[in-house]
Amino acid sequence: MKTPFKHIQQLLRLNRLVVLTVVLVSGLVCIISLVLVAKIHREAMSSAFVISDRGEVVPLGWSDQREHLEVEALAHLEQFHRWFYHLDAGSFERNMERALWLGNASVDNVYRQKKADGLYNRLLQYSLVQQVEAVHSEISLGTDAHSFRTRTVFHIIRGEVTDSYELITTGKLVPVGRNFPHNPHGLLITDFFENSLRKIDANETTKK
């Protein structure tokens, strides 16, 4: 003969079983979630970006970030020098703003010095065009910073007259957070310095 007490005991056992089941399932879900998060984190840490043949940054998973560091550094330096030294009335301000994103105060100091010397005013006032022809960089990869030496060949066009110049710049590249689209390579130019500038003859080549 069943009594109300036995019925209550069965309900309590059932409730305890349900609670235990819920706790076990919740714990299992938490463990699986932690494992998945750890896996996603490892995959994210091993992903980076590569450079296309046009110097564009393309997100892509890879195993060795250092393998493509030199490619990114060369693309970063070439883009900077083309923006910083290509001067014409139509694109001067836009290119200079882009270039300043790629360097620290040392780049800004060079820009301010040129501006104080009236270089930009003369180029724009007389409708001159300073056109970059070639950029060649040598990079020494380090642990925290990467030193570079860049040879830039550019022309100053005065109507029918064209003068060619060779500029040697040096500095360092330090890793920073990527900032799309301002600094997609995640590198910053520091200790930037213009070492030498010379006029070159028309018959000279642009090779290193």
mmCIF file of C-alpha atoms in Angstrom:
data_model
loop_
_atom_site.group_PDB
_atom_site.id
_atom_site.type_symbol
_atom_site.label_atom_id
_atom_site.label_comp_id
_atom_site.label_asym_id
_atom_site.label_seq_id
_atom_site.Cartn_x
_atom_site.Cartn_y
_atom_site.Cartn_z
ATOM 1 C CA MET A 1 0.000 0.000 0.000
ATOM 2 C CA LYS A 2 1.444 3.303 -1.089
ATOM 3 C CA THR A 3 1.464 6.191 1.319
ATOM 4 C CA PRO A 4 1.800 9.924 0.653
ATOM 5 C CA PHE A 5 5.224 9.810 2.331
ATOM 6 C CA LYS A 6 6.557 7.292 -0.194
ATOM 7 C CA HIS A 7 5.189 9.435 -3.019
ATOM 8 C CA ILE A 8 7.024 12.503 -1.652
ATOM 9 C CA GLN A 9 10.266 10.500 -1.401
ATOM 10 C CA GLN A 10 9.984 9.535 -5.042
ATOM 11 C CA LEU A 11 9.452 13.161 -6.033
ATOM 12 C CA LEU A 12 12.478 14.235 -4.009
ATOM 13 C CA ARG A 13 14.643 11.553 -5.624
ATOM 14 C CA LEU A 14 13.420 12.632 -9.058
ATOM 15 C CA ASN A 15 14.111 16.295 -8.300
ATOM 16 C CA ARG A 16 17.598 15.449 -7.036
ATOM 17 C CA LEU A 17 18.278 13.439 -10.176
ATOM 18 C CA VAL A 18 17.121 16.339 -12.363
ATOM 19 C CA VAL A 19 19.295 18.813 -10.437
ATOM 20 C CA LEU A 20 22.357 16.575 -10.670
ATOM 21 C CA THR A 21 21.760 16.080 -14.377
ATOM 22 C CA VAL A 22 21.462 19.827 -14.971
ATOM 23 C CA VAL A 23 24.654 20.486 -12.963
ATOM 24 C CA LEU A 24 26.612 17.820 -14.846
ATOM 25 C CA VAL A 25 25.389 19.024 -18.250
ATOM 26 C CA SER A 26 26.177 22.642 -17.336
ATOM 27 C CA GLY A 27 29.679 21.679 -16.210
ATOM 28 C CA LEU A 28 30.234 19.719 -19.423
ATOM 29 C CA VAL A 29 29.063 22.686 -21.517
ATOM 30 C CA CYS A 30 31.420 25.014 -19.620
ATOM 31 C CA ILE A 31 34.380 22.682 -20.185
ATOM 32 C CA ILE A 32 33.616 22.376 -23.896
ATOM 33 C CA SER A 33 33.239 26.160 -24.161
ATOM 34 C CA LEU A 34 36.619 26.745 -22.493
ATOM 35 C CA VAL A 35 38.281 24.272 -24.831
ATOM 36 C CA LEU A 36 36.754 25.951 -27.875
ATOM 37 C CA VAL A 37 37.745 29.429 -26.673
ATOM 38 C CA ALA A 38 41.317 28.268 -26.080
ATOM 39 C CA LYS A 39 41.417 26.742 -29.569
ATOM 40 C CA ILE A 40 40.069 29.918 -31.181
ATOM 41 C CA HIS A 41 42.608 31.988 -29.247
ATOM 42 C CA ARG A 42 45.498 29.815 -30.444
ATOM 43 C CA GLU A 43 44.300 30.061 -34.025
ATOM 44 C CA ALA A 44 43.914 33.847 -33.736
ATOM 45 C CA MET A 45 47.421 34.214 -32.313
ATOM 46 C CA SER A 46 48.880 32.233 -35.198
ATOM 47 C CA SER A 47 47.095 34.302 -37.852
ATOM 48 C CA ALA A 48 48.524 37.404 -39.491
ATOM 49 C CA PHE A 49 48.612 39.197 -42.812
ATOM 50 C CA VAL A 50 50.531 38.845 -46.052
ATOM 51 C CA ILE A 51 51.359 41.312 -48.785
ATOM 52 C CA SER A 52 50.048 41.015 -52.309
ATOM 53 C CA ASP A 53 52.187 41.734 -55.352
ATOM 54 C CA ARG A 54 50.875 45.329 -55.228
ATOM 55 C CA GLY A 55 51.902 45.860 -51.609
ATOM 56 C CA GLU A 56 48.353 45.496 -50.252
ATOM 57 C CA VAL A 57 47.765 43.839 -46.884
ATOM 58 C CA VAL A 58 45.633 40.703 -47.131
ATOM 59 C CA PRO A 59 44.434 38.846 -43.976
ATOM 60 C CA LEU A 60 45.570 35.230 -44.120
ATOM 61 C CA GLY A 61 46.372 32.468 -41.647
ATOM 62 C CA TRP A 62 50.034 31.500 -41.473
ATOM 63 C CA SER A 63 52.414 29.704 -39.195
ATOM 64 C CA ASP A 64 55.478 31.932 -39.107
ATOM 65 C CA GLN A 65 54.938 35.672 -38.851
ATOM 66 C CA ARG A 66 58.613 36.498 -39.144
ATOM 67 C CA GLU A 67 58.728 34.806 -42.551
ATOM 68 C CA HIS A 68 56.817 37.728 -44.102
ATOM 69 C CA LEU A 69 58.061 40.512 -41.831
ATOM 70 C CA GLU A 70 60.664 41.705 -44.311
ATOM 71 C CA VAL A 71 58.089 41.813 -47.114
ATOM 72 C CA GLU A 72 55.757 43.946 -45.005
ATOM 73 C CA ALA A 73 58.608 46.211 -43.889
ATOM 74 C CA LEU A 74 59.707 46.825 -47.482
ATOM 75 C CA ALA A 75 56.127 47.573 -48.549
ATOM 76 C CA HIS A 76 55.704 49.910 -45.566
ATOM 77 C CA LEU A 77 58.871 51.848 -46.409
ATOM 78 C CA GLU A 78 58.081 52.107 -50.101
ATOM 79 C CA GLN A 79 54.558 53.359 -49.424
ATOM 80 C CA PHE A 80 55.825 55.907 -46.923
ATOM 81 C CA HIS A 81 58.532 57.312 -49.184
ATOM 82 C CA ARG A 82 56.185 57.559 -52.158
ATOM 83 C CA TRP A 83 53.587 59.410 -50.103
ATOM 84 C CA PHE A 84 56.079 61.634 -48.285
ATOM 85 C CA TYR A 85 58.175 62.653 -51.290
ATOM 86 C CA HIS A 86 55.660 62.698 -54.138
ATOM 87 C CA LEU A 87 54.488 66.293 -54.183
ATOM 88 C CA ASP A 88 51.990 67.982 -56.446
ATOM 89 C CA ALA A 89 49.162 70.436 -55.900
ATOM 90 C CA GLY A 90 46.423 67.848 -56.397
ATOM 91 C CA SER A 91 47.530 65.163 -53.937
ATOM 92 C CA PHE A 92 50.028 66.877 -51.621
ATOM 93 C CA GLU A 93 47.848 67.249 -48.528
ATOM 94 C CA ARG A 94 46.205 63.830 -48.799
ATOM 95 C CA ASN A 95 49.500 61.992 -49.357
ATOM 96 C CA MET A 96 51.252 63.859 -46.541
ATOM 97 C CA GLU A 97 48.471 62.997 -44.094
ATOM 98 C CA ARG A 98 48.768 59.321 -45.044
ATOM 99 C CA ALA A 99 52.555 59.381 -44.698
ATOM 100 C CA LEU A 100 52.468 60.915 -41.222
ATOM 101 C CA TRP A 101 50.388 57.972 -39.981
ATOM 102 C CA LEU A 102 53.320 55.663 -40.774
ATOM 103 C CA GLY A 103 55.923 57.380 -38.580
ATOM 104 C CA ASN A 104 56.367 58.941 -35.168
ATOM 105 C CA ALA A 105 57.476 62.437 -34.137
ATOM 106 C CA SER A 106 60.786 62.104 -35.992
ATOM 107 C CA VAL A 107 58.877 62.026 -39.298
ATOM 108 C CA ASP A 108 56.697 64.935 -38.210
ATOM 109 C CA ASN A 109 59.827 66.925 -37.315
ATOM 110 C CA VAL A 110 61.237 66.466 -40.823
ATOM 111 C CA TYR A 111 57.904 67.555 -42.298
ATOM 112 C CA ARG A 112 57.733 70.652 -40.079
ATOM 113 C CA GLN A 113 61.313 71.608 -40.922
ATOM 114 C CA LYS A 114 60.628 71.379 -44.652
ATOM 115 C CA LYS A 115 57.464 73.403 -44.194
ATOM 116 C CA ALA A 116 59.326 76.073 -42.196
ATOM 117 C CA ASP A 117 61.972 76.254 -44.945
ATOM 118 C CA GLY A 118 59.234 77.026 -47.474
ATOM 119 C CA LEU A 119 59.832 73.918 -49.591
ATOM 120 C CA TYR A 120 56.180 73.028 -49.991
ATOM 121 C CA ASN A 121 55.135 76.612 -50.681
ATOM 122 C CA ARG A 122 57.706 76.912 -53.482
ATOM 123 C CA LEU A 123 56.648 73.640 -55.082
ATOM 124 C CA LEU A 124 52.979 74.559 -55.012
ATOM 125 C CA GLN A 125 53.432 78.242 -55.850
ATOM 126 C CA TYR A 126 55.374 77.527 -59.027
ATOM 127 C CA SER A 127 53.281 74.471 -59.964
ATOM 128 C CA LEU A 128 56.267 72.152 -59.680
ATOM 129 C CA VAL A 129 55.881 68.400 -59.420
ATOM 130 C CA GLN A 130 58.177 66.201 -57.344
ATOM 131 C CA GLN A 131 57.708 62.688 -58.681
ATOM 132 C CA VAL A 132 59.163 59.576 -57.039
ATOM 133 C CA GLU A 133 60.670 57.191 -59.546
ATOM 134 C CA ALA A 134 62.203 54.439 -57.405
ATOM 135 C CA VAL A 135 62.492 53.371 -53.769
ATOM 136 C CA HIS A 136 65.097 50.812 -52.672
ATOM 137 C CA SER A 137 65.361 49.801 -49.004
ATOM 138 C CA GLU A 138 67.762 47.630 -47.030
ATOM 139 C CA ILE A 139 66.471 46.243 -43.729
ATOM 140 C CA SER A 140 68.281 44.687 -40.796
ATOM 141 C CA LEU A 141 65.764 42.683 -38.780
ATOM 142 C CA GLY A 142 66.163 42.854 -35.013
ATOM 143 C CA THR A 143 64.285 41.666 -31.953
ATOM 144 C CA ASP A 144 62.396 44.817 -31.002
ATOM 145 C CA ALA A 145 63.306 47.270 -33.784
ATOM 146 C CA HIS A 146 64.438 46.900 -37.381
ATOM 147 C CA SER A 147 66.903 49.412 -38.827
ATOM 148 C CA PHE A 148 66.635 50.496 -42.456
ATOM 149 C CA ARG A 149 68.438 52.481 -45.120
ATOM 150 C CA THR A 150 66.389 53.695 -48.086
ATOM 151 C CA ARG A 151 67.511 55.177 -51.393
ATOM 152 C CA THR A 152 64.804 57.250 -53.073
ATOM 153 C CA VAL A 153 65.173 58.648 -56.591
ATOM 154 C CA PHE A 154 62.783 61.436 -57.528
ATOM 155 C CA HIS A 155 62.369 64.043 -60.249
ATOM 156 C CA ILE A 156 61.440 67.697 -59.917
ATOM 157 C CA ILE A 157 59.581 68.734 -63.047
ATOM 158 C CA ARG A 158 59.691 72.431 -64.009
ATOM 159 C CA GLY A 159 57.712 72.637 -67.216
ATOM 160 C CA GLU A 160 59.999 71.116 -69.850
ATOM 161 C CA VAL A 161 62.969 70.872 -67.456
ATOM 162 C CA THR A 162 63.389 67.806 -65.234
ATOM 163 C CA ASP A 163 66.035 67.476 -62.512
ATOM 164 C CA SER A 164 66.713 64.145 -60.802
ATOM 165 C CA TYR A 165 67.842 63.655 -57.211
ATOM 166 C CA GLU A 166 68.957 60.822 -54.964
ATOM 167 C CA LEU A 167 67.926 60.917 -51.305
ATOM 168 C CA ILE A 168 69.281 58.580 -48.622
ATOM 169 C CA THR A 169 67.174 58.166 -45.479
ATOM 170 C CA THR A 170 67.677 55.987 -42.414
ATOM 171 C CA GLY A 171 65.692 55.041 -39.347
ATOM 172 C CA LYS A 172 64.072 52.185 -37.501
ATOM 173 C CA LEU A 173 60.842 50.255 -37.743
ATOM 174 C CA VAL A 174 59.082 49.188 -34.549
ATOM 175 C CA PRO A 175 56.028 46.908 -34.356
ATOM 176 C CA VAL A 176 52.744 48.558 -33.343
ATOM 177 C CA GLY A 177 49.097 47.577 -33.511
ATOM 178 C CA ARG A 178 47.643 47.408 -36.991
ATOM 179 C CA ASN A 179 45.351 50.307 -37.780
ATOM 180 C CA PHE A 180 43.254 49.862 -40.911
ATOM 181 C CA PRO A 181 43.425 51.756 -43.178
ATOM 182 C CA HIS A 182 45.953 54.195 -41.670
ATOM 183 C CA ASN A 183 48.733 51.756 -40.743
ATOM 184 C CA PRO A 184 47.842 48.308 -42.094
ATOM 185 C CA HIS A 185 51.353 46.842 -41.760
ATOM 186 C CA GLY A 186 51.552 47.436 -38.002
ATOM 187 C CA LEU A 187 54.970 49.142 -38.240
ATOM 188 C CA LEU A 188 56.054 52.626 -37.189
ATOM 189 C CA ILE A 189 59.030 54.569 -38.544
ATOM 190 C CA THR A 190 61.191 56.048 -35.767
ATOM 191 C CA ASP A 191 64.541 57.895 -35.666
ATOM 192 C CA PHE A 192 63.842 59.073 -39.215
ATOM 193 C CA PHE A 193 66.691 61.083 -40.743
ATOM 194 C CA GLU A 194 67.584 62.422 -44.178
ATOM 195 C CA ASN A 195 71.274 61.558 -44.510
ATOM 196 C CA SER A 196 72.132 62.966 -47.923
ATOM 197 C CA LEU A 197 70.620 64.550 -51.018
ATOM 198 C CA ARG A 198 72.411 64.898 -54.326
ATOM 199 C CA LYS A 199 71.519 65.795 -57.868
ATOM 200 C CA ILE A 200 72.122 62.958 -60.298
ATOM 201 C CA ASP A 201 72.919 63.053 -63.995
ATOM 202 C CA ALA A 202 70.416 61.941 -66.578
ATOM 203 C CA ASN A 203 72.599 58.993 -67.606
ATOM 204 C CA GLU A 204 72.775 57.535 -64.097
ATOM 205 C CA THR A 205 70.679 54.432 -63.399
ATOM 206 C CA THR A 206 68.323 53.963 -60.463
ATOM 207 C CA LYS A 207 69.726 50.670 -59.307
ATOM 208 C CA LYS A 208 71.219 50.312 -55.836
#
